[in-house]
Each structure stands twice: as C-alpha cells, then as structure tokens.
Amino acid sequence: MKNLIKYLVRRGESYVWDEVIVFDKNNLEGETEVRAVVEDGGSIKLKGKILIQKDAVGANAFLRFKVLLLGKTSRAQVDPELEILTNDVRASHAASVGQIDEEQLFYLMSRGINKKDSIKLIVEAFLS
Amino acid sequence: MPEDNVFKAKRGLDESVVTTISQIKDEPKWMLDNRILAYKKFLDMKMPSWGADLSGIDFANIFYYVKASQKTEKSWDDVPADIKTTYDRLGIPEAEKEYLGGVKAQYESEVVYGSLMKKFSDQGIIFCGMDEALAKYPDLVQEYFGKLIPMGDNKFAALNTAVWSGGSFIYVPKNVKVDMPLQAYFRINSANMGQFERTLMIIDEGAFVHYVEGCTAPIYSTDSLHSAVVEIFVKKGGRCRYTTIQNWSTNVYNLVTKRAKVEEDGVMEWVDGNLGSKTTMKYPSVVLVGNRAHGEILSVAVAGKGQHQDAGGKCIHLAPNTTSRIISKSISMKGGRASYRGMIMMAPGAKNARSKVVCDALILDKKSRSDTYPVNKINESEVTLEHEATVSKIGEEQIFYLMSRGFTDHEAEAMIINGFIEPIVKELPMEYSVELNRLINLQMEGSVG
C-alpha cells in the first residue's frame, strides 16, 4: 500500500494533517508520503504517527513529510511520531523542510523561462 | 552500609525544611527568599503529564537534605575513610584522581572533596561547589542563577530551586581553554534520599571547557528522586562540552532540566548517556541566540527491565545562520521502553538556520517498546530542516554472519550493539567509553534466546 497526499497551501490558508497509521496483523506493509508546498503567508502542520501493535510481526512502515516553503512568511510544523510495541519490524520516518533549490531555479531561468514560471514548474514537479 | 550522616533533614517537604536548608548553609537573604518563592511555585504547579509515568513519586517520603560531613574537604587525605572506600568500589583509579585535576565528588548532597590544581586558579578558572560559589562569588551567582531556567519553568525546576544543594559552579575567563576535562562524581548513598544538585557554568568569550558528569548509585528498596538543574552560558566564540553518563540504580526517578544559551559563534555540545534509573526524563536544550551559534546533542539511551528512558534534546534557533544537530541512539530490551522526545524550533528571522535530527532505535525483544516524538516548528521560511528516524531489530543475517565466524550469539549481539552506538561512544573520554560498553554488555546478559 502506498499513499501520496499532496497539499498546495495558498496565502492566508492554514492546513492541518493529523493521522495515526495503525499496523497490526491485518496491515503489515505501508508507505505514506505527504508533500506540501506552502506559499507566502500560508501555514501547514503535519502530524502523523506510525503505531505498530504487538501482533504486527514483520511489519514494514514508512512515513515521509516533505515541505517546500515559498515566500518569506510561510510556516510549517512537522511532527512525525513512532510508537513501536514489538521488535520484529522495520519502521522509519523522515521529514524535511526547505526552499526551492537555487540551482534548479538558475538552470530553468538560464533556459529563458522567467522566474515566476520557473517556480511554477518546480512546484508542479514537486507535487507530481 | 551504615548511614552515619552528620545532618539529615526530616522526611518530607514544608516551608521549614526549605528555611532550614538555607540556614544551615548560611545563605544570603535573596537565596532564602528565592527558595521560598520556588517552594510555593512547586506546590502550585501540576505534575507534567505529557511524558513518562511519574505517579510513583511520593514527595512526602523523601529526605530533601543530607549532609555527609561538616565541611568541604581541602585535600584527599582529609576525606573520611568510608567515603573513600565507596569511591574505590566505584572503580575510580588512584592515578586518575590526580591526573584529572579538579575532581569534585558529591557524596550525599554535599561536595566533600574539592581540590583545584594550582594552574587552574592561576588562569582565573573557578571550579567549586555551588554552595561555596554562593559564599565566595555572590554577585556572579546572583547575576546568572535561575536566569536561563527560571523556577517556574517546570515543577521539578521549582523543586530544585527550593531545595537545591551541591552541584558545581564553573567560570572560565575570556580566551582560556581548559585542556583537561573537569569531572564531578555524584552519588546517592542514603535510602529514600533525593538529590537536587544545581550546576551553573559561565564560559566567557573564546573560552573552552569540557565538563564530565558521571552518576552511579547502589540499589535501594524504596524509590528515590534525582532532580537536577544545569544552566550553561556560552559567550561569544566560547565552546562548552557537557558529558553525562547516567547510571542511577533502577529505583531512581531521574528528572533533570538542562539548558544552555549560546551567543555569537559559540558552540554547545551535550553528550548524554542514559543507562540507569527507573524513569528518566531529560532533554538537554540549546538556545541559539547569536549569529552562527551551533548546538549539538548526542544521546544514547538503554532501557532494560522496568525502565523507561524518555530522553532527547531541544534546539531553539533564534538567530540567523545558526546550526544544530541531534543524534539519538536508543536500545530497548527485556521489556524496557526507550522514547526519543525532541524539538527543533526556528523563530522568525533565523535566516539560513540549518538543523538535522537523526534517531535510530533498536528493539531486542518482543516485550520491549520504542517511541519517537519529535516536534519541528519552522517559523522562518529560509531554513533547512531534516529529520529522520528508524526503528528496527538486530538483523538476523548480521548475527548469522558473526556466528559463522565463531562468535557466540551473545558476543555477536554485543558487537552489533557496540557498533550501533559507536558514533556517540567515540565522543566520550576513553575511560567512559570503556565503561559504557562494559555496562551495556552487562545489561544485555541473558537477553539472548
């Protein structure tokens, strides 16, 4: 099972994603990724918990948060949690918050695309 | 061991106990007032409910002050024989005591032995017990005491402020680099006795110090409480490393507040090992207030039978170009629970701040548990944050490989675990890394199969 959740947070908007992903003997495998682009003035909170129950022997769980902050006043909070109640498992999470890679922007602009469109392309690629 | 304490306050806490502690120490009035205010705050504040289970603490059943000998000893020869015997049993080598220079030994709530090498005092370095510092340098203490961890910070900081005794005071003057680690040994040696040491360190501009704190305690039948407060001020360009190996006996509640404030170009490093105690709640924090300040937290936690290690770290970025790194390694076994709890906060204006958090956890058996509870608040857009965490068991193929080379299953597991915590162990002074590996091997005995 692979889940991809996407957010585009515009100016003045504020979103919260708060989920508990439970793994038990009926649900052993799962990967969830949440990607968010936050425009100037927007904010997002991503809070997710992987809960692996005692009977989830052999579970393999992964949760990833990726946030791209655009503009000067965009905000993010990323709280990926793990609660693991047995040992025969593999569980991990990752979270990153960053801005647009200057090199990518430079490359696109050197190809004659203006800054606004370049950013738009990068955002589209990030969310696709 | 007989409990031949010279003075022991009565069991339990009320205003008269707080006043008595202050009077015995002959403290200035501001400290007494501070203690009483903190005691009232302590009564008002609620127990923290967001972390480990603290319901087993009985505040009425604790001794809040025990004094082992009447005065702070000047030389090793004057240290009472039974105290020396206890240290020998701890395995502190004779040669090390001299080599390490200023050893401060906290024995039953009070510094009983303190000898500063002459070269330290020639350099202007102050390294003494907190009580001694309050008597000798009252202005310096008053300027910094409780300024980073105010009494209202949390219930246990309030308790410590009310009943603190012992702990270390360190001042390192401008551009002085202390070339050997300063060490303090802590012991709880009286059943049912809490230990509330208070440590204050001021690292002036361009100075450096490495402070090492090691805790061991014998087993007792009733629950004990250890609640320390450590405040560290790192000035412009200064650097401080604070290493702790915590190995309280498994009936001790270890609830400690540690915080450092770092100014421009300063560096603060916490190296934190938690092996013992029944329950530990400890999150060393770094507040980065100056441009380019750096904070680093290396944490190892081992949770065995009946233990809950709730440890981690916090980095608060308040200035541009600040950087931080948290590396946490935890091992749960025999039904133990290890939790990482941490926070990265980036305030508006902390442009180009960067932070990386890595948490790895091993669970050795079915009964054990591991948790990761990070909070990452990003309130400035021009920053970079990375966080990752992994929980797994020891790979069977790794064990199989080592066993095929002739190691027993226990040896193989021990080797893998020593390798797992290696990135942090290698940062410890040599004798501590040897001790840490030995302690973990000891704890693991019988955990295989």
Coordinates of C-alpha atoms in Angstrom, one line a residue:
Chain A
M1 CA 0.0 0.0 0.0
K2 CA 1.4 3.3 -1.0
N3 CA -0.2 6.6 -0.2
L4 CA 0.7 10.0 -1.5
I5 CA -1.0 13.0 -0.1
K6 CA -0.5 16.5 -1.6
Y7 CA -1.1 20.0 -0.4
L8 CA -0.8 23.3 -2.0
V9 CA -1.3 25.9 0.7
R10 CA -2.0 29.4 -0.6
R11 CA -1.6 32.8 1.0
G12 CA -3.7 33.1 4.2
E13 CA -4.5 29.4 4.2
S14 CA -3.7 27.0 7.0
Y15 CA -4.0 23.2 6.9
V16 CA -3.5 20.5 9.5
W17 CA -2.9 16.9 8.6
D18 CA -3.1 14.7 11.7
E19 CA -3.3 10.9 11.3
V20 CA -2.5 7.7 13.2
I21 CA -1.5 4.9 10.9
V22 CA -2.0 1.6 12.7
F23 CA -0.2 -1.5 11.8
D24 CA -1.4 -4.9 13.1
K25 CA -1.6 -8.4 11.9
N26 CA -4.0 -7.3 9.1
N27 CA -1.9 -4.4 8.0
L28 CA 1.7 -5.1 7.8
E29 CA 3.0 -3.1 5.0
G30 CA 2.6 0.6 4.3
E31 CA 4.2 3.7 3.0
T32 CA 2.8 7.2 3.3
E33 CA 4.2 10.4 1.9
V34 CA 2.8 13.8 2.5
R35 CA 4.1 16.7 0.3
A36 CA 3.2 20.3 0.8
V37 CA 4.0 23.5 -0.9
V38 CA 3.4 26.5 1.2
E39 CA 3.0 29.9 -0.4
D40 CA 3.9 33.1 1.2
G41 CA 1.6 33.7 4.2
G42 CA 0.4 30.1 4.4
S43 CA 1.0 27.5 7.0
I44 CA 0.8 23.8 7.4
K45 CA 1.0 21.4 10.3
L46 CA 1.8 17.7 9.5
K47 CA 1.5 15.4 12.5
G48 CA 1.5 11.7 11.8
K49 CA 2.0 8.7 14.0
I50 CA 3.0 5.2 13.0
L51 CA 1.7 2.8 15.6
I52 CA 2.9 -0.8 15.4
Q53 CA 0.9 -3.1 17.6
K54 CA 2.2 -6.1 19.4
D55 CA 0.8 -8.6 16.9
A56 CA 2.2 -6.8 13.8
V57 CA 5.1 -9.3 13.4
G58 CA 7.1 -8.5 10.3
A59 CA 5.6 -5.0 9.7
N60 CA 7.3 -2.6 7.4
A61 CA 6.2 1.0 7.8
F62 CA 7.4 4.3 6.4
L63 CA 6.1 7.8 6.7
R64 CA 7.6 10.8 4.9
F65 CA 6.9 14.5 5.1
K66 CA 8.3 16.9 2.5
V67 CA 7.6 20.6 2.8
L68 CA 8.6 23.3 0.3
L69 CA 8.3 26.8 1.7
L70 CA 7.8 29.6 -0.8
G71 CA 7.9 33.3 0.2
K72 CA 9.2 34.9 3.3
T73 CA 6.3 34.3 5.7
S74 CA 5.4 30.7 5.1
R75 CA 5.3 28.4 8.1
A76 CA 5.5 24.7 8.8
Q77 CA 5.4 22.3 11.6
V78 CA 6.3 18.6 11.0
D79 CA 5.9 16.1 13.8
P80 CA 6.3 12.5 12.6
E81 CA 6.0 10.1 15.5
L82 CA 6.7 6.4 16.0
E83 CA 5.2 4.1 18.7
I84 CA 6.6 0.6 18.2
L85 CA 5.4 -2.2 20.6
T86 CA 7.2 -5.2 19.1
N87 CA 10.7 -5.9 17.8
D88 CA 10.3 -7.9 14.6
V89 CA 9.6 -4.8 12.5
R90 CA 11.1 -2.1 10.4
A91 CA 9.7 1.4 10.9
S92 CA 11.0 4.7 9.9
H93 CA 10.0 8.2 9.2
A94 CA 11.6 11.2 7.6
A95 CA 10.7 14.9 7.4
S96 CA 12.3 17.7 5.5
V97 CA 11.5 21.4 5.2
G98 CA 13.3 23.6 2.7
Q99 CA 13.1 26.1 0.0
I100 CA 13.4 25.9 -3.8
D101 CA 16.8 24.7 -4.8
E102 CA 18.6 27.8 -6.2
E103 CA 20.4 25.7 -8.8
Q104 CA 17.2 24.3 -10.2
L105 CA 15.8 27.8 -10.5
F106 CA 19.0 29.1 -12.1
Y107 CA 19.0 26.2 -14.6
L108 CA 15.4 26.9 -15.7
M109 CA 16.0 30.7 -15.9
S110 CA 19.1 30.1 -18.0
R111 CA 16.9 28.3 -20.5
G112 CA 14.9 31.5 -20.9
I113 CA 12.0 30.8 -18.6
N114 CA 11.1 33.7 -16.3
K115 CA 11.3 33.3 -12.6
K116 CA 7.6 33.0 -11.9
D117 CA 7.2 30.3 -14.5
S118 CA 10.3 28.5 -13.3
I119 CA 9.0 28.4 -9.7
K120 CA 5.7 27.1 -11.1
L121 CA 7.4 24.3 -12.9
I122 CA 9.4 23.3 -9.9
V123 CA 6.3 23.3 -7.7
E124 CA 4.4 21.2 -10.2
A125 CA 7.3 18.7 -10.4
F126 CA 7.4 18.6 -6.6
L127 CA 3.7 17.8 -6.3
S128 CA 3.5 15.3 -9.2
Chain B
M1 CA 26.5 0.4 54.7
P2 CA 25.7 2.4 57.9
E3 CA 24.1 5.7 57.4
D4 CA 26.3 7.8 59.6
N5 CA 25.2 11.2 58.3
V6 CA 26.1 14.2 60.2
F7 CA 22.9 16.1 59.5
K8 CA 19.7 14.8 57.8
A9 CA 16.6 17.0 57.3
K10 CA 13.3 15.4 58.3
R11 CA 11.4 13.3 55.7
G12 CA 9.0 15.3 53.5
L13 CA 8.9 18.9 52.5
D14 CA 7.4 22.0 54.0
E15 CA 8.5 25.6 54.3
S16 CA 10.5 24.9 57.5
V17 CA 12.7 22.3 55.6
V18 CA 13.4 24.9 52.9
T19 CA 14.3 27.5 55.5
T20 CA 16.5 25.0 57.5
I21 CA 18.5 24.1 54.4
S22 CA 19.2 27.8 53.7
Q23 CA 20.1 28.5 57.3
I24 CA 22.5 25.6 57.6
K25 CA 24.3 26.9 54.6
D26 CA 24.2 30.4 56.0
E27 CA 22.9 31.8 52.7
P28 CA 22.2 35.4 51.7
K29 CA 18.6 36.5 52.1
W30 CA 17.9 36.7 48.4
M31 CA 18.6 33.0 48.1
L32 CA 16.3 32.1 51.0
D33 CA 13.5 34.3 49.5
N34 CA 14.2 32.6 46.1
R35 CA 13.8 29.2 47.7
I36 CA 10.6 30.0 49.5
L37 CA 9.1 31.5 46.3
A38 CA 10.1 28.4 44.4
Y39 CA 8.6 26.2 47.0
K40 CA 5.3 28.0 46.6
K41 CA 5.5 27.6 42.8
F42 CA 6.3 23.9 43.3
L43 CA 3.1 23.5 45.3
D44 CA 1.1 25.4 42.7
M45 CA 2.4 23.6 39.6
K46 CA 1.0 20.5 38.1
M47 CA 2.9 17.3 37.5
P48 CA 3.9 17.0 33.8
S49 CA 1.5 14.6 32.2
W50 CA 2.9 14.6 28.7
G51 CA 5.8 12.2 29.2
A52 CA 6.7 9.3 31.4
D53 CA 4.6 7.9 34.3
L54 CA 5.6 9.7 37.4
S55 CA 2.8 8.5 39.6
G56 CA 5.2 6.5 41.8
I57 CA 6.9 9.6 43.3
D58 CA 5.9 10.2 46.9
F59 CA 7.1 13.7 47.7
A60 CA 6.3 13.2 51.4
N61 CA 8.6 10.2 51.7
I62 CA 11.9 11.9 50.6
F63 CA 14.8 13.3 52.5
Y64 CA 15.4 16.7 50.9
Y65 CA 18.8 17.4 52.5
V66 CA 21.6 15.2 53.9
K67 CA 25.0 16.4 54.8
A68 CA 27.7 13.8 54.9
S69 CA 30.5 15.7 56.5
Q70 CA 30.6 19.1 58.2
K71 CA 32.9 20.9 55.8
T72 CA 34.1 20.8 52.2
E73 CA 37.4 18.9 52.4
K74 CA 40.6 20.6 51.2
S75 CA 42.7 17.6 50.3
W76 CA 42.1 13.9 49.5
D77 CA 43.8 12.9 52.8
D78 CA 41.1 14.6 54.8
V79 CA 38.3 12.7 53.0
P80 CA 36.6 10.3 55.5
A81 CA 37.7 6.7 55.0
D82 CA 34.3 5.2 54.4
I83 CA 33.6 7.7 51.6
K84 CA 37.0 6.8 50.1
T85 CA 36.0 3.1 50.3
T86 CA 32.8 3.9 48.3
Y87 CA 34.8 5.6 45.6
D88 CA 37.2 2.7 45.4
R89 CA 34.3 0.4 44.9
L90 CA 33.2 2.6 42.1
G91 CA 36.5 1.8 40.5
I92 CA 37.9 5.2 40.2
P93 CA 41.6 4.7 39.7
E94 CA 44.0 6.4 42.1
A95 CA 46.1 7.8 39.3
E96 CA 43.1 9.3 37.6
K97 CA 42.2 11.4 40.6
E98 CA 45.4 13.3 40.4
Y99 CA 45.6 13.4 36.6
L100 CA 42.1 14.8 36.2
G101 CA 42.9 17.7 38.4
G102 CA 39.8 19.2 39.9
V103 CA 37.7 16.4 41.0
K104 CA 34.5 17.4 42.8
A105 CA 32.9 14.5 44.5
Q106 CA 29.3 15.0 45.5
Y107 CA 28.6 12.5 48.3
E108 CA 25.2 12.6 49.9
S109 CA 24.2 16.1 48.7
E110 CA 27.3 17.9 49.5
V111 CA 30.7 18.5 48.0
V112 CA 33.1 16.8 50.3
Y113 CA 36.2 16.8 48.3
G114 CA 37.4 19.5 46.1
S115 CA 41.0 20.3 45.1
L116 CA 41.7 22.6 42.2
M117 CA 45.1 22.3 40.6
K118 CA 47.0 25.5 41.1
K119 CA 47.3 26.1 37.4
F120 CA 43.6 26.3 37.1
S121 CA 43.3 29.1 39.7
D122 CA 46.3 30.9 38.2
Q123 CA 44.3 31.0 34.9
G124 CA 41.4 32.5 36.7
I125 CA 39.2 29.4 36.3
I126 CA 36.7 28.9 39.1
F127 CA 35.6 25.3 39.7
C128 CA 33.9 24.8 43.0
G129 CA 30.8 23.6 44.7
M130 CA 27.7 25.7 44.2
D131 CA 27.4 26.4 47.9
E132 CA 31.0 27.6 48.0
A133 CA 30.4 29.7 45.0
L134 CA 27.4 31.4 46.6
A135 CA 29.5 32.3 49.6
K136 CA 32.6 33.4 47.7
Y137 CA 31.2 34.9 44.5
P138 CA 27.6 36.0 45.5
D139 CA 27.4 38.7 42.8
L140 CA 28.4 36.3 40.0
V141 CA 25.9 33.7 41.2
Q142 CA 23.1 36.2 41.6
E143 CA 23.6 37.5 38.1
Y144 CA 23.2 34.1 36.4
F145 CA 21.3 31.9 38.9
G146 CA 17.9 30.9 37.5
K147 CA 18.2 33.3 34.6
L148 CA 18.1 30.5 32.0
I149 CA 15.9 28.0 33.8
P150 CA 13.5 30.2 35.9
M151 CA 11.9 28.5 38.9
G152 CA 8.5 28.4 37.1
D153 CA 9.9 26.6 34.1
N154 CA 8.5 23.3 35.3
K155 CA 7.5 21.6 38.6
F156 CA 10.9 19.9 39.1
A157 CA 12.9 23.1 38.3
A158 CA 10.8 24.7 41.0
L159 CA 11.5 21.9 43.4
N160 CA 15.2 22.0 42.7
T161 CA 15.3 25.8 43.2
A162 CA 13.6 25.4 46.5
V163 CA 15.8 22.6 48.0
W164 CA 18.9 22.5 45.9
S165 CA 22.2 21.6 47.5
G166 CA 25.6 20.8 46.0
G167 CA 26.4 20.8 42.3
S168 CA 29.2 22.5 40.5
F169 CA 30.0 26.1 39.7
I170 CA 32.3 26.8 36.8
Y171 CA 33.6 30.1 35.4
V172 CA 36.1 30.1 32.6
P173 CA 37.6 33.5 31.8
K174 CA 38.0 35.0 28.3
N175 CA 40.1 33.0 25.9
V176 CA 41.1 30.4 28.5
K177 CA 41.0 26.9 27.1
V178 CA 40.8 24.2 29.8
D179 CA 42.9 21.4 28.5
M180 CA 41.6 18.5 30.6
P181 CA 38.0 17.6 31.4
L182 CA 36.6 18.8 34.7
Q183 CA 34.9 16.0 36.4
A184 CA 32.3 15.5 39.1
Y185 CA 31.2 12.3 40.6
F186 CA 27.8 12.1 42.0
R187 CA 26.5 9.5 44.5
I188 CA 23.2 9.0 46.1
N189 CA 24.0 6.9 49.1
S190 CA 21.2 7.2 51.5
A191 CA 18.0 5.2 51.1
N192 CA 15.0 7.3 50.2
M193 CA 17.1 10.4 49.6
G194 CA 16.6 12.8 46.8
Q195 CA 19.5 14.6 45.3
F196 CA 18.9 18.1 44.0
E197 CA 22.1 19.4 42.7
R198 CA 22.4 22.7 40.9
T199 CA 25.1 23.4 38.4
L200 CA 25.9 26.8 36.8
M201 CA 28.6 27.3 34.2
I202 CA 29.7 30.5 32.6
I203 CA 32.0 30.1 29.6
D204 CA 33.3 33.6 28.7
E205 CA 34.3 34.8 25.2
G206 CA 36.6 32.5 23.3
A207 CA 36.9 30.1 26.2
F208 CA 36.6 26.3 26.2
V209 CA 35.7 23.7 28.8
H210 CA 34.7 20.0 28.8
Y211 CA 32.8 19.0 31.9
V212 CA 32.1 15.4 32.7
E213 CA 29.4 14.2 35.0
G214 CA 29.1 10.5 35.9
C215 CA 26.4 9.1 38.1
T216 CA 26.3 5.7 39.8
A217 CA 24.3 4.6 42.7
P218 CA 23.7 1.4 44.7
I219 CA 20.4 -0.4 44.7
Y220 CA 17.8 0.5 47.3
S221 CA 14.4 -0.9 48.1
T222 CA 12.4 2.4 48.1
D223 CA 12.0 4.9 45.3
S224 CA 14.4 7.8 45.1
L225 CA 14.3 11.0 43.3
H226 CA 17.1 12.9 41.5
S227 CA 16.1 16.2 40.1
A228 CA 18.9 18.5 39.0
V229 CA 19.1 21.8 37.2
V230 CA 22.0 22.7 34.9
E231 CA 22.4 26.2 33.4
I232 CA 25.2 27.0 31.0
F233 CA 26.0 30.4 29.5
V234 CA 28.3 30.2 26.4
K235 CA 29.5 33.7 25.4
K236 CA 30.7 34.9 22.0
G237 CA 33.1 32.4 20.4
G238 CA 33.1 30.2 23.5
R239 CA 32.7 26.4 23.5
C240 CA 31.4 24.0 26.1
R241 CA 31.0 20.3 26.0
Y242 CA 29.0 18.6 28.8
T243 CA 29.2 14.9 29.0
T244 CA 26.9 12.8 31.2
I245 CA 26.9 9.1 31.9
Q246 CA 23.8 8.5 34.0
N247 CA 23.7 5.1 35.7
W248 CA 21.4 5.5 38.7
S249 CA 20.0 2.4 40.3
T250 CA 16.8 1.2 38.8
N251 CA 14.6 2.7 41.5
V252 CA 15.5 6.3 40.9
Y253 CA 13.3 8.8 39.1
N254 CA 15.8 11.0 37.2
L255 CA 14.1 14.2 36.2
V256 CA 16.6 16.8 35.1
T257 CA 16.4 20.2 33.4
K258 CA 19.5 21.1 31.4
R259 CA 19.7 24.2 29.2
A260 CA 22.5 26.2 27.5
K261 CA 22.3 29.7 26.0
V262 CA 24.8 30.2 23.1
E263 CA 25.9 33.6 21.8
E264 CA 27.5 34.6 18.5
D265 CA 29.9 31.9 17.1
G266 CA 29.6 29.9 20.3
V267 CA 29.3 26.1 20.4
M268 CA 27.4 23.9 22.9
E269 CA 27.7 20.2 22.8
W270 CA 25.7 17.8 25.1
V271 CA 26.8 14.2 25.2
D272 CA 24.2 12.4 27.1
G273 CA 24.2 8.7 28.1
N274 CA 21.3 7.2 30.0
L275 CA 21.6 3.7 31.2
G276 CA 20.2 3.5 34.7
S277 CA 17.3 4.8 36.7
K278 CA 13.7 3.6 36.8
T279 CA 12.4 6.6 34.8
T280 CA 14.4 9.3 33.2
M281 CA 13.0 12.5 31.7
K282 CA 15.8 14.6 30.3
Y283 CA 16.0 16.8 27.2
P284 CA 19.2 18.8 27.1
S285 CA 18.4 22.1 25.4
V286 CA 20.4 24.6 23.4
V287 CA 19.1 28.1 22.8
L288 CA 21.0 29.7 19.9
V289 CA 20.7 33.4 20.4
G290 CA 23.7 34.7 18.4
N291 CA 24.7 34.7 14.7
R292 CA 26.4 31.4 13.6
A293 CA 25.9 29.7 17.0
H294 CA 26.0 25.9 16.9
G295 CA 24.3 23.3 19.1
E296 CA 24.9 19.6 19.2
I297 CA 23.2 16.9 21.2
L298 CA 24.4 13.3 21.1
S299 CA 22.2 11.0 23.1
V300 CA 22.4 7.3 24.0
A301 CA 19.6 5.6 25.9
V302 CA 19.4 2.0 27.1
A303 CA 16.2 0.8 28.6
G304 CA 16.2 -2.6 30.3
K305 CA 13.7 -4.4 32.5
G306 CA 11.2 -2.0 34.2
Q307 CA 12.9 1.1 32.8
H308 CA 11.6 4.0 30.8
Q309 CA 14.2 6.3 29.2
D310 CA 12.4 9.4 28.0
A311 CA 15.3 11.3 26.6
G312 CA 16.1 13.6 23.7
G313 CA 17.0 17.2 23.0
K314 CA 15.9 20.6 22.0
C315 CA 17.4 23.2 19.8
I316 CA 15.8 26.7 19.6
H317 CA 17.1 28.8 16.7
L318 CA 16.7 32.5 17.4
A319 CA 19.4 34.0 15.3
P320 CA 20.5 33.8 11.6
N321 CA 23.0 31.2 10.4
T322 CA 22.6 29.1 13.5
T323 CA 23.1 25.3 13.1
S324 CA 22.2 22.3 15.1
R325 CA 22.4 18.6 15.1
I326 CA 20.8 15.9 17.2
I327 CA 21.8 12.3 17.1
S328 CA 19.9 9.9 19.2
K329 CA 20.5 6.1 19.6
S330 CA 18.3 4.0 21.8
I331 CA 18.2 0.3 22.7
S332 CA 15.2 -1.3 24.4
M333 CA 15.4 -4.8 25.9
K334 CA 13.8 -7.1 28.4
G335 CA 10.5 -5.1 28.4
G336 CA 12.1 -1.7 28.7
R337 CA 10.8 1.4 26.9
A338 CA 13.0 4.0 25.2
S339 CA 11.4 7.2 23.9
Y340 CA 13.0 10.0 21.9
R341 CA 11.3 13.3 22.6
G342 CA 12.8 16.3 20.9
M343 CA 12.1 19.7 19.5
I344 CA 13.5 21.9 16.8
M345 CA 12.2 25.5 16.7
M346 CA 13.2 28.1 14.2
A347 CA 12.0 31.6 15.1
P348 CA 11.1 34.3 12.5
G349 CA 14.4 35.9 11.5
A350 CA 16.6 32.8 11.9
K351 CA 17.5 33.0 8.3
N352 CA 19.8 30.3 6.9
A353 CA 19.4 28.2 10.0
R354 CA 20.0 24.6 9.5
S355 CA 19.2 21.6 11.6
K356 CA 19.5 17.8 11.3
V357 CA 17.9 15.2 13.6
V358 CA 18.7 11.5 13.3
C359 CA 17.1 9.0 15.7
D360 CA 17.9 5.3 15.5
A361 CA 16.4 2.7 17.7
L362 CA 17.0 -1.0 18.2
I363 CA 14.4 -3.2 19.9
L364 CA 15.9 -6.5 21.1
D365 CA 12.9 -8.5 22.0
K366 CA 9.1 -8.7 21.7
K367 CA 8.3 -7.3 25.1
S368 CA 10.2 -4.0 24.6
R369 CA 9.0 -0.8 23.2
S370 CA 10.4 2.2 21.3
D371 CA 8.9 5.6 20.6
T372 CA 9.8 8.7 18.7
Y373 CA 8.1 12.0 19.5
P374 CA 9.7 14.9 17.6
V375 CA 8.3 18.4 17.2
N376 CA 9.7 20.6 14.4
K377 CA 8.3 24.1 14.3
I378 CA 9.5 26.2 11.4
N379 CA 8.5 29.8 11.6
E380 CA 11.0 31.2 9.2
S381 CA 11.0 30.2 5.5
E382 CA 14.7 30.5 4.6
V383 CA 15.8 27.5 6.6
T384 CA 16.6 23.8 6.1
L385 CA 15.4 21.1 8.4
E386 CA 15.9 17.4 8.1
H387 CA 14.6 14.8 10.4
E388 CA 14.8 11.0 10.2
A389 CA 14.2 8.1 12.5
T390 CA 14.4 4.4 12.2
V391 CA 13.3 1.6 14.5
S392 CA 14.4 -2.0 13.8
K393 CA 15.7 -5.2 15.4
I394 CA 19.2 -6.6 15.0
G395 CA 19.4 -8.1 11.6
E396 CA 19.4 -11.9 11.6
E397 CA 21.9 -12.0 8.8
Q398 CA 24.3 -9.9 10.8
I399 CA 24.1 -12.3 13.7
F400 CA 24.4 -15.2 11.4
Y401 CA 27.5 -13.8 9.8
L402 CA 29.2 -13.2 13.1
M403 CA 28.2 -16.6 14.4
S404 CA 29.6 -18.3 11.3
R405 CA 32.9 -16.6 12.2
G406 CA 32.9 -18.4 15.5
F407 CA 31.3 -15.8 17.9
T408 CA 28.5 -16.9 20.3
D409 CA 25.1 -15.3 19.8
H410 CA 25.7 -13.1 22.9
E411 CA 29.1 -11.9 21.6
A412 CA 27.6 -11.2 18.1
E413 CA 24.7 -9.2 19.5
A414 CA 27.1 -7.3 21.8
M415 CA 29.3 -6.4 18.9
I416 CA 26.5 -5.2 16.8
I417 CA 25.2 -3.0 19.6
N418 CA 28.6 -1.6 20.3
G419 CA 28.8 -0.7 16.7
F420 CA 25.4 0.8 16.7
I421 CA 26.3 3.3 19.5
E422 CA 29.9 3.8 18.3
P423 CA 29.2 7.3 16.7
I424 CA 28.4 8.6 20.2
V425 CA 30.8 6.4 22.3
K426 CA 33.8 7.7 20.3
E427 CA 33.0 11.2 21.6
L428 CA 33.4 10.2 25.2
P429 CA 36.6 10.4 27.2
M430 CA 38.3 7.0 27.0
E431 CA 37.5 5.6 30.4
Y432 CA 33.8 6.5 29.9
S433 CA 33.6 4.8 26.6
V434 CA 35.1 1.6 28.1
E435 CA 32.7 1.9 31.0
L436 CA 29.7 2.4 28.7
N437 CA 30.4 -0.6 26.6
R438 CA 31.0 -2.7 29.6
L439 CA 27.8 -1.5 31.2
I440 CA 25.7 -2.3 28.1
N441 CA 27.3 -5.7 27.8
L442 CA 26.5 -6.3 31.5
Q443 CA 22.8 -5.2 31.0
M444 CA 22.5 -7.5 28.0
E445 CA 23.5 -10.6 29.8
G446 CA 20.8 -13.2 29.4
S447 CA 18.9 -11.1 26.9
V448 CA 19.6 -13.5 24.0
G449 CA 17.4 -16.6 23.5

